Coordinates of C-alpha atoms in Angstrom, one line a residue:
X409 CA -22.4 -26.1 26.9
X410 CA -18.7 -26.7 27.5
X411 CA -17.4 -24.4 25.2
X412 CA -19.6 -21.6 26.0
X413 CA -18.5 -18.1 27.2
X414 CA -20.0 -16.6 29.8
X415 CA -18.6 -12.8 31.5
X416 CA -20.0 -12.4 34.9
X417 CA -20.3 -9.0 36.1
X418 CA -20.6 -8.5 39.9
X419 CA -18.6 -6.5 42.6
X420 CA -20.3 -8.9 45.6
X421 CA -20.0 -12.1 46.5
X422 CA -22.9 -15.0 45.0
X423 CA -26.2 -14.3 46.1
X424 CA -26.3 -18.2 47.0
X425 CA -23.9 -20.8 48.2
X426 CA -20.9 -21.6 46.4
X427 CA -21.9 -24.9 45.9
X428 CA -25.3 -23.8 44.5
X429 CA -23.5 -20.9 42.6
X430 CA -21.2 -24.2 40.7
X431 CA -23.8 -25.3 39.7
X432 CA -25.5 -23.2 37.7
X433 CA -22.3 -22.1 35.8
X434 CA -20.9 -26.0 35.6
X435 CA -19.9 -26.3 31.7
X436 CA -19.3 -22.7 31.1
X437 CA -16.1 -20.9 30.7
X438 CA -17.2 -18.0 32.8
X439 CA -14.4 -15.1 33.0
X440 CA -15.0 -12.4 36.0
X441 CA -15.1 -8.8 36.5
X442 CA -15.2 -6.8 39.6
X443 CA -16.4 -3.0 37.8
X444 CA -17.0 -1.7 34.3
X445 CA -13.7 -0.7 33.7
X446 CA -12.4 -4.5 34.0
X447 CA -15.6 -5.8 31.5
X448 CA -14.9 -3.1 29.2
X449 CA -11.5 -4.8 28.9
X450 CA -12.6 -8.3 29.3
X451 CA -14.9 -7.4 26.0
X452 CA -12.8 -5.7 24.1
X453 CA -10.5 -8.5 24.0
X454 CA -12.5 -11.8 24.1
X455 CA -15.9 -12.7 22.5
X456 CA -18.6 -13.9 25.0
X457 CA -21.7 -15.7 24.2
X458 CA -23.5 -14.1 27.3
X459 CA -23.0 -11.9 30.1
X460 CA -24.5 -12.5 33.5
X461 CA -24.6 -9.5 35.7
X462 CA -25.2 -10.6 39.4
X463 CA -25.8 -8.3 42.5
X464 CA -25.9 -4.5 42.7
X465 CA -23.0 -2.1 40.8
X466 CA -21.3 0.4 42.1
X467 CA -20.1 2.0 39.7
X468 CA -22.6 2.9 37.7
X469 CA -25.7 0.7 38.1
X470 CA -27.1 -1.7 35.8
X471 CA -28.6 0.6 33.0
X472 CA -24.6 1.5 32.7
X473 CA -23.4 -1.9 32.7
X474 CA -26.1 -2.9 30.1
X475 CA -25.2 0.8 27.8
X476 CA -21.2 -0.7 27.9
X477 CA -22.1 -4.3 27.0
X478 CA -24.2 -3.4 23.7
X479 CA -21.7 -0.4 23.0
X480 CA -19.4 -3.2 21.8
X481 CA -21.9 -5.7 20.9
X482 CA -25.5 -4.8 20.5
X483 CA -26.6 -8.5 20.2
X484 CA -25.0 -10.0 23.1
X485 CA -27.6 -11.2 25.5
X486 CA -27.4 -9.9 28.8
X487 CA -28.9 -11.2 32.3
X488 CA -29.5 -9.4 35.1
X489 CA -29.6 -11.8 38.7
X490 CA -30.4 -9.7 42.0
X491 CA -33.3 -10.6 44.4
X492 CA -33.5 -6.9 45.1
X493 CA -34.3 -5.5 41.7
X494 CA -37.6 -4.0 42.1
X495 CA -40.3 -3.7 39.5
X496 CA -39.5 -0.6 38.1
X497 CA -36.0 -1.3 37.6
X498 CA -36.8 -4.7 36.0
X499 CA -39.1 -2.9 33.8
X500 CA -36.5 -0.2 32.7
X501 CA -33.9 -2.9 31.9
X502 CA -36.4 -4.6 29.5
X503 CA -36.9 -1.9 27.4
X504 CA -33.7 -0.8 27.3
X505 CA -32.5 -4.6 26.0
X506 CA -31.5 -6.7 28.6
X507 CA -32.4 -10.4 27.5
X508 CA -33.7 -11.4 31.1
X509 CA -34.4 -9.8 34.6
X510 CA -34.3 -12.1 37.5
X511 CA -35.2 -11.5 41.2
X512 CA -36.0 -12.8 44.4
X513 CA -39.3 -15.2 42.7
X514 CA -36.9 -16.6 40.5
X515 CA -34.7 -19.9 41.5
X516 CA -31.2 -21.0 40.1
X517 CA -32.4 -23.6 38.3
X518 CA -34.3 -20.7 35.9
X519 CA -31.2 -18.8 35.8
X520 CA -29.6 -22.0 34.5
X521 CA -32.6 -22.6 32.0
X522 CA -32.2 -18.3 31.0
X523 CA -28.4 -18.7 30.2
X524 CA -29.3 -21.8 28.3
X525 CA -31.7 -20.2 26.3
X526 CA -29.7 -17.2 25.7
X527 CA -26.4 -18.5 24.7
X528 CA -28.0 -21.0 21.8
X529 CA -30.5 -18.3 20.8
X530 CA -27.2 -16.2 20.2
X531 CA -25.4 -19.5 18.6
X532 CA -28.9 -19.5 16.9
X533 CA -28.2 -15.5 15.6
X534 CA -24.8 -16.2 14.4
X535 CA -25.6 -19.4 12.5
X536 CA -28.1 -17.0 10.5
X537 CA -25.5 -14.7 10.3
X538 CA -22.9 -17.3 8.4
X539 CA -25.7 -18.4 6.1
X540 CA -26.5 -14.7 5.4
X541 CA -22.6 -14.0 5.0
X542 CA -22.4 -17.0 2.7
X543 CA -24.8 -15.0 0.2
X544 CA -23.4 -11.4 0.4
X545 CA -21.5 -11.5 -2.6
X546 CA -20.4 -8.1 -1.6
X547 CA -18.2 -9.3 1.5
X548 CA -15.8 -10.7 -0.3
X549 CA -14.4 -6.9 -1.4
X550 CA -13.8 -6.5 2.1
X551 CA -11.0 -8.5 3.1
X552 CA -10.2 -9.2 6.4
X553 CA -11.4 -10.6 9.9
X554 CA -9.7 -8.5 12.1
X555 CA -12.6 -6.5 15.2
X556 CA -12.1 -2.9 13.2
X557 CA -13.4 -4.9 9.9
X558 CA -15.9 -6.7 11.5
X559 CA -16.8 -3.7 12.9
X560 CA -17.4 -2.0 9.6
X561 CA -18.6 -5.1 7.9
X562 CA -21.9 -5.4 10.4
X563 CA -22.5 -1.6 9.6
X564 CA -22.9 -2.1 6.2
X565 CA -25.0 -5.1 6.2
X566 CA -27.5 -2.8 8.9
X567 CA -27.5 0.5 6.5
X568 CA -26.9 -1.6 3.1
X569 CA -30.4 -2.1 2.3
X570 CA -31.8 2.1 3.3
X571 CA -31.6 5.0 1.0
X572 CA -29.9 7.0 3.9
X573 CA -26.6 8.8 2.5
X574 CA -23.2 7.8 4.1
X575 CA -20.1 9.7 4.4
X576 CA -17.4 7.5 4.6
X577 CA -14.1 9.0 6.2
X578 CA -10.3 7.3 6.5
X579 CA -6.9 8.3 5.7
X580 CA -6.1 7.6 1.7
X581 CA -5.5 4.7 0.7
X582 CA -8.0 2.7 3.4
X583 CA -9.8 1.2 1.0
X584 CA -13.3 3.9 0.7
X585 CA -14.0 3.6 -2.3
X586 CA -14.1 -0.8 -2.4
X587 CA -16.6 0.2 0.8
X588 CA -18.4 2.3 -1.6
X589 CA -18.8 -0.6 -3.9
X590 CA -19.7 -2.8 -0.8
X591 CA -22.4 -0.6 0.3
X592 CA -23.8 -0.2 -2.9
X593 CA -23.8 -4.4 -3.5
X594 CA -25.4 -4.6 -0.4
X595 CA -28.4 -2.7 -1.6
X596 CA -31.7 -3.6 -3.4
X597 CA -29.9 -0.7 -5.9
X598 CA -26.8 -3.5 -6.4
X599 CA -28.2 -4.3 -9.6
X600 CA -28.0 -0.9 -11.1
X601 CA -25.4 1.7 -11.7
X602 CA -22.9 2.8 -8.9
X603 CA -21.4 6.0 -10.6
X604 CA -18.5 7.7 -9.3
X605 CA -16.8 10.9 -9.6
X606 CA -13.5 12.3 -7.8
X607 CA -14.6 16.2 -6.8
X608 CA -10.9 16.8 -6.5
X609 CA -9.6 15.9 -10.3
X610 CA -11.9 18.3 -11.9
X611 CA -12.0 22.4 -11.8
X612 CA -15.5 23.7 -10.8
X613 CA -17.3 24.2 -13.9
X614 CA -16.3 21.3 -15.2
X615 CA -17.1 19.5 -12.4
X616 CA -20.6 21.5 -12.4
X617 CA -20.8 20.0 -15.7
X618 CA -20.1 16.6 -15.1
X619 CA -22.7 16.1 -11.7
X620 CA -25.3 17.6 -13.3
X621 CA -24.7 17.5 -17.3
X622 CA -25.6 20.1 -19.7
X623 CA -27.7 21.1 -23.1
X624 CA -26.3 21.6 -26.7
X625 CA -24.6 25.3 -26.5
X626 CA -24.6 25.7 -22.7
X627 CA -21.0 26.9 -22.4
X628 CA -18.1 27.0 -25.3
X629 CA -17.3 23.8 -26.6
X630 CA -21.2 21.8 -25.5
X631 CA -21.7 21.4 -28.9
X632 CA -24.4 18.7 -27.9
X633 CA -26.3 17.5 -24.9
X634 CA -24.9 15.4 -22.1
X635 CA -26.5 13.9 -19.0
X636 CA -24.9 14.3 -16.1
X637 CA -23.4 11.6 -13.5
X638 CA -26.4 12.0 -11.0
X639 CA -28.9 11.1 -14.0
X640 CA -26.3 8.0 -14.9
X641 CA -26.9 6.9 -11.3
X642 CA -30.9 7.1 -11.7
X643 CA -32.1 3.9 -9.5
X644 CA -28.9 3.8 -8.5
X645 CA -25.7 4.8 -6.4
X646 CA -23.6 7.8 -7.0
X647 CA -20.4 8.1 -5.6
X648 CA -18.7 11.6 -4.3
X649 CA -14.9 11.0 -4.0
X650 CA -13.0 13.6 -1.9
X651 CA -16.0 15.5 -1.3
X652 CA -14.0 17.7 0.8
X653 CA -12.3 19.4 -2.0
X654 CA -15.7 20.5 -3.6
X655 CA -16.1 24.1 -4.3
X656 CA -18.1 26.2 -2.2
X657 CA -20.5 27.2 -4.9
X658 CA -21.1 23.7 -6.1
X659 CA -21.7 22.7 -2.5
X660 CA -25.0 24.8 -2.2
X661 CA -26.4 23.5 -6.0
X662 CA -25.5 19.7 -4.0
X663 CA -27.3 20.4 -1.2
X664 CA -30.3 21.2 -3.0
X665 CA -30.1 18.2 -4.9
X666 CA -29.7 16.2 -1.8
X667 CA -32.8 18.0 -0.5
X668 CA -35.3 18.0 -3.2
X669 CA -33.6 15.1 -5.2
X670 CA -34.1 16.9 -8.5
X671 CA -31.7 18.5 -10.7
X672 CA -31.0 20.9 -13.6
X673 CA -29.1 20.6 -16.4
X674 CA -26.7 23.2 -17.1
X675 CA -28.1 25.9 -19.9
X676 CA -31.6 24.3 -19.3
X677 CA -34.8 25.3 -16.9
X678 CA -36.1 21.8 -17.1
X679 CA -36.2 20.0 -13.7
X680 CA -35.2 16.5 -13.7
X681 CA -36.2 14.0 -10.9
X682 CA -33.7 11.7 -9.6
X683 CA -33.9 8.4 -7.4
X684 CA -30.0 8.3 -6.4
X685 CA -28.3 7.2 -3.1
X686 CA -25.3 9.0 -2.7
X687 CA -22.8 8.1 -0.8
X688 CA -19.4 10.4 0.0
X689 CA -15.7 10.1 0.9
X690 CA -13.1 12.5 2.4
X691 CA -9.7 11.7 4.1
X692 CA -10.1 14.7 5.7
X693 CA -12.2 16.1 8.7
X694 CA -14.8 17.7 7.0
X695 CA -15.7 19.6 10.9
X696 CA -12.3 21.6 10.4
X697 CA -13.4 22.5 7.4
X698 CA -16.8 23.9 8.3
X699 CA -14.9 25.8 10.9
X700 CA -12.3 27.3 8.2
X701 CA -15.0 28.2 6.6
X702 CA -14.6 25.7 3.3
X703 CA -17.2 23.3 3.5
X704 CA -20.8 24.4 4.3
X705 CA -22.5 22.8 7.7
X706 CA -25.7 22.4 6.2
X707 CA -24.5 20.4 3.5
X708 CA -22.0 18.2 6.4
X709 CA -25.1 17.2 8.2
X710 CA -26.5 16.3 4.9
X711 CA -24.2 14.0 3.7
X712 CA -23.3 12.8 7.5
X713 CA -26.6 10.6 7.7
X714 CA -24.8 7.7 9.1
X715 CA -20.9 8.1 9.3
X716 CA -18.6 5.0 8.2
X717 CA -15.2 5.1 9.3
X718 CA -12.5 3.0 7.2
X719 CA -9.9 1.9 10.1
X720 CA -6.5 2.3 9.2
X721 CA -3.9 -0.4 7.9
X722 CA -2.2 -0.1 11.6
X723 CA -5.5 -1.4 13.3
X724 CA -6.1 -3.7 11.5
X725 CA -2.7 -5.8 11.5
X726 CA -3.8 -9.3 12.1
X727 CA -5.5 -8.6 8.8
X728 CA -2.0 -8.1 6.5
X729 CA -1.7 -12.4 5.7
X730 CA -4.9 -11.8 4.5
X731 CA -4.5 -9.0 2.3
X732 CA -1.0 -10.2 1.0
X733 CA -2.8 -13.5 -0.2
X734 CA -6.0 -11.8 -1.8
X735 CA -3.4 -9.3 -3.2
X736 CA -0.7 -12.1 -4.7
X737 CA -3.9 -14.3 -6.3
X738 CA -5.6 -11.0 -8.1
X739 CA -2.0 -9.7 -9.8
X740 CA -1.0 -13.3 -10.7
X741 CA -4.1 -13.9 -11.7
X742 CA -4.1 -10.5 -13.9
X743 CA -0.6 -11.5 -15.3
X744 CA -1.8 -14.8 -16.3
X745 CA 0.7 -16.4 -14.3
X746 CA 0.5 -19.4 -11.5
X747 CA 0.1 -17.8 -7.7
X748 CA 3.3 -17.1 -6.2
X749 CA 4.1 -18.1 -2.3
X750 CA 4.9 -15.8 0.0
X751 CA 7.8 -16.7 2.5
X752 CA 7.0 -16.6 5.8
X753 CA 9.8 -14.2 6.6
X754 CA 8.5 -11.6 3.8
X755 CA 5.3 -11.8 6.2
X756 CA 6.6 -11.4 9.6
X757 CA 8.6 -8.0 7.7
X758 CA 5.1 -7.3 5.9
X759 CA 3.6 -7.2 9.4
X760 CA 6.1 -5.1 10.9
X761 CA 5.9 -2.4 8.5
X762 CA 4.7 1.2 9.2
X763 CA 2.7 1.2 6.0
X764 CA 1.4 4.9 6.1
X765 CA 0.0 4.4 2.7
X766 CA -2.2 2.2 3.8
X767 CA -4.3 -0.7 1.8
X768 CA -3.4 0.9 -1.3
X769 CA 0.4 0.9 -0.3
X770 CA 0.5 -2.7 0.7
X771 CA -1.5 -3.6 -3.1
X772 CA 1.6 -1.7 -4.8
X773 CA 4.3 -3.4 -2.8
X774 CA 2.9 -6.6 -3.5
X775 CA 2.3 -5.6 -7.1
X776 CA 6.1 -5.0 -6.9
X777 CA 7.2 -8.1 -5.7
X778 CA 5.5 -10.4 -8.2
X779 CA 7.0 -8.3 -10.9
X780 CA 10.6 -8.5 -9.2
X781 CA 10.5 -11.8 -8.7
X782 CA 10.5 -13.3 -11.9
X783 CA 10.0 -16.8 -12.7
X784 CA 10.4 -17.8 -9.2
X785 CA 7.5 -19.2 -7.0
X786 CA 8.5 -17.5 -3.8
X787 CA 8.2 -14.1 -2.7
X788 CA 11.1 -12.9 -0.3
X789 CA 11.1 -9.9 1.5
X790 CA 13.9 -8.0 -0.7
X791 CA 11.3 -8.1 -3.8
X792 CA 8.7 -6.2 -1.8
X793 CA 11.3 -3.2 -1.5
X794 CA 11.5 -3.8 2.3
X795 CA 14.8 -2.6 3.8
X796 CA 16.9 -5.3 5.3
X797 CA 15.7 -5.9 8.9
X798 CA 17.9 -4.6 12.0
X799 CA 20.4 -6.5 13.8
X800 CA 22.8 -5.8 16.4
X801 CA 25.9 -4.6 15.3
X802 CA 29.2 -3.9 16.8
X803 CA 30.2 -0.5 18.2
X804 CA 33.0 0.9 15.8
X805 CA 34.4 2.2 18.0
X806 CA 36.7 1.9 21.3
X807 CA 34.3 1.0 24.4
X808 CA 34.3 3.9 27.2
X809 CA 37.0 2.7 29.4
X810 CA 35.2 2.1 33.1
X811 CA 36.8 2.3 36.6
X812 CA 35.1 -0.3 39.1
X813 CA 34.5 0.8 42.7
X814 CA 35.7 -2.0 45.4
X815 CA 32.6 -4.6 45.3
X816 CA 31.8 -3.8 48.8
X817 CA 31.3 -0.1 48.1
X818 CA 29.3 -0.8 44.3
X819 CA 25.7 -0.2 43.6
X820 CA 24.7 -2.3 40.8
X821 CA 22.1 -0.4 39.4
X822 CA 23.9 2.8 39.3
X823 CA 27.2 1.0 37.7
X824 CA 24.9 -0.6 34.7
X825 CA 23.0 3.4 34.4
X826 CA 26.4 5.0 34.1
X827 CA 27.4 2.6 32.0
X828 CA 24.5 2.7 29.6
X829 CA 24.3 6.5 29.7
X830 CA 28.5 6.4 28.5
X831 CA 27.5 4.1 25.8
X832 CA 24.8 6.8 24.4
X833 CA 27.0 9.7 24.9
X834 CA 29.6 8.0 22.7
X835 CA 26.7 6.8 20.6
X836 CA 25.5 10.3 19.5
X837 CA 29.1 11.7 19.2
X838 CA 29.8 9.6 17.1
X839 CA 26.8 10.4 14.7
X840 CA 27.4 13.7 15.6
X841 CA 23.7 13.8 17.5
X842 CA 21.8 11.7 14.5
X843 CA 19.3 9.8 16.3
X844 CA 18.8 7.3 13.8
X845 CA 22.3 6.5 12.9
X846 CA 22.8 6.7 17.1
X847 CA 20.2 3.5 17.4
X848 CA 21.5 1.7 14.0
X849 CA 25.2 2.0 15.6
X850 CA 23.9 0.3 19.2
X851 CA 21.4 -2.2 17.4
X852 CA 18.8 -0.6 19.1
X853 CA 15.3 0.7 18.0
X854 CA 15.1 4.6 17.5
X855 CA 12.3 4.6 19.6
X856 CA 14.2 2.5 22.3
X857 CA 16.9 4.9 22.2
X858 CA 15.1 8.2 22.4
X859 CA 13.0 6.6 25.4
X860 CA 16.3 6.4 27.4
X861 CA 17.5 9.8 26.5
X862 CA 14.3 11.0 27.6
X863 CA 14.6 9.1 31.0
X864 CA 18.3 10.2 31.3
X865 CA 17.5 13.5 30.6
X866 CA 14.4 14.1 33.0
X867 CA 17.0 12.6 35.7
X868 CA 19.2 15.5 34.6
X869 CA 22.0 12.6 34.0
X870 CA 22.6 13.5 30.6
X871 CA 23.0 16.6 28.2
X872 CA 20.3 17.1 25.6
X873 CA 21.0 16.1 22.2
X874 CA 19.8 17.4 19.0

């Protein structure tokens, strides 16, 4: 058990020797936290095998420590150890999930055996896992390892196998869609029809058209009958792209759908039933659109069944090597062309980009690249159409010209300050106030150089620039 991770949870001292205490975490990495706040950090940026949780909690109790600990991970054992946990409290921690209660019958030696026992029956979980992984074909649309993934990856495998409809949310370019596609493979439906349609591209009675289909002579220009995207999806998935932007009108004939999963074609009185699983997308919050008045509530908690959030490029930056390789092997692969290499300083400037466009963004840049680069192997950073990174450069112009006070009368501190605030003064005069240029001029960061104005001018040491 030497490699094991253990987070121990107590604000008072062992309830046993130390010597005794050793023992029964010999072989474990054990890491230590005095409250909640300190193990909410602890979790949220190490993984544990098991959590002990020894003595009484002041800040909140056991039922609170036990709530945080499955808030991050719902499978991650935990032990309770206090010889003055009574009954009822024992049986209240049961039920609500905590692996093992111990009190004052119970020796060290079966806390020893119960963290044992719990950290390989988790080992035991994740092995199971990683032979389950191994045969979701679906994971592999999902690139990336970083927690938000991960994250996101274990709700789809719990909800990939219901008929419950999901509303998937993210900025564009996050990647909704390929989760679409993910939640769909994950299904017993994976081997039928996943349907989509973008409710934005179309204008309402078209759209109308296209959900639900039509008869011969329904509307000028149906000169023969068509079935509709919901009926294409029969057994299978159908997915609502930017459901945000759906007309009011069409909203209430969706809902009713979703309710009585039947539908009409248009220009017909014929009901149809339907076995669909829809699943939605919106880059937008639909909630401010309910309370504008453009999106109906009922139809919100409809389609909000269980809510899948696609994290954003910027949380998920340990996953851009991975993306940039999956990325580079599908376009040279699409060319018909060997895989390039990517440098590794094109990566360090991949990873330090903004990339507001998300996923999608990152795809075209390194779509860009592999086109710019020619024949070569290697991918630099000047063919993903990164600007050339920052360096220090020198001051064009004449340095302010300083008068030193006799050594025995200088302050240090306040000599560097005045200094530094001449050197921003000059700075923005001689951008005439641009901020940017200002920071490009010192070889600073514009964020490093509006975070000294800001202190200079709450000090009231420096005039306000534009």
């Amino acid at each position: 058990m030497s490699s094991q991770k253990v987070l121990q949870i107590t604000n008072t001292p062992p309830l046993a020797g130390e010597d005794e205490w050793r023992k029964v975490l010999a072989g474990l990495v054990v890491s230590n936290a005095n409250n909640l706040a300190e193990a909410a950090w602890a979790l949220s940026k190490d993984e544990f095998d098991c959590v002990l949780i020894s003595g009484e909690l002041g800040d909140g109790g056991a039922p609170d420590a036990l709530e945080l600990v499955h808030a991050v991970d719902p499978a991650l054992p935990v032990i309770f150890w206090n010889p003055e946990m009574g009954v009822a409290e024992t049986v209240r921690l049961i039920r609500a999930g905590a692996h093992y209660c111990l009190g004052y019958r119970d020796t060290l030696e079966t806390l020893r055996d119960c963290l044992e026992t719990a950290i390989e029956a988790r080992h035991g979980k994740k092995r199971a896992q990683e032979r389950a992984i191994k045969s979701e074909a679906w994971r592999s649309l999902l690139v990336g390892e970083s927690r938000a993934m991960e994250t996101m990856v274990e709700t789809i495998r719990l909800i990939g196998g219901r008929r419950c409809t999901v509303l998937i949310g993210g900025e564009t370019g996050t990647g909704k869609e390929m989760a679409a596609r993910a939640l769909h493979l994950a299904s017993p439906r994976g081997t039928q029809s996943m349907v989509a349609i973008n409710c934005s591209a179309l204008p309402e009675n078209l759209l109308e058209a296209e959900l639900f289909g039509h008869v011969k002579g329904a509307f000028t220009g149906a000169i023969q009958t068509r079935v509709g995207r919901f009926e294409q999806a029969h057994r299978g998935t159908l997915f609502l792209d930017e459901i945000g932007d759906m007309p009011l009108e069409l909203q209430a004939k969706l809902l009713r759908v979703l309710q009585d999963r039947e539908i009409q074609r248009l220009g017909s009185s014929e009901t149809i039933k339907v076995d669909v699983r829809v699943i939605a997308a919106t880059n937008v919050n639909l909630l401010d659109r309910v309370r504008q008045g453009k999106f109906r509530e009922d139809l919100y908690y409809r389609l909000n069944v269980v809510p899948l959030e696609m994290p954003p490029l910027r949380k998920r930056e340990g996953d851009i090597d991975l993306l940039v390789d999956h990325f580079v092997k599908k376009i040279c692969q699409l060319e018909g062309i060997p895989v390039k290499k990517v440098t590794p300083e094109a990566l360090e400037r991949l990873r330090s980009c903004a990339w507001p466009g998300n996923v999608r963004q990152l795809e075209n840049a390194v779509e860009m690249a592999v086109a710019m680069s020619g024949e070569r192997e290697n991918l630099f950073a000047g063919d993903f159409g990164l600007a050339p990174a920052p360096s220090a450069k020198v001051i064009p112009f004449e340095l302010p010209v300083a008068s030193y006070p006799p050594l025995e009368n200088m302050d240090f501190e306040t000599a560097v300050s005045q200094f530094e605030k001449t050197m921003l003064e000059r700075a923005l005069e001689k951008t005439a106030g641009n901020k940017t240029a200002a920071a490009e001029l010192l070889g600073l960061k514009r964020t490093t150089l509006i975070m000294k104005l800001r202190s200079y001018a709450d000090s009231g040491a420096l005039c306000a620039a534009r």
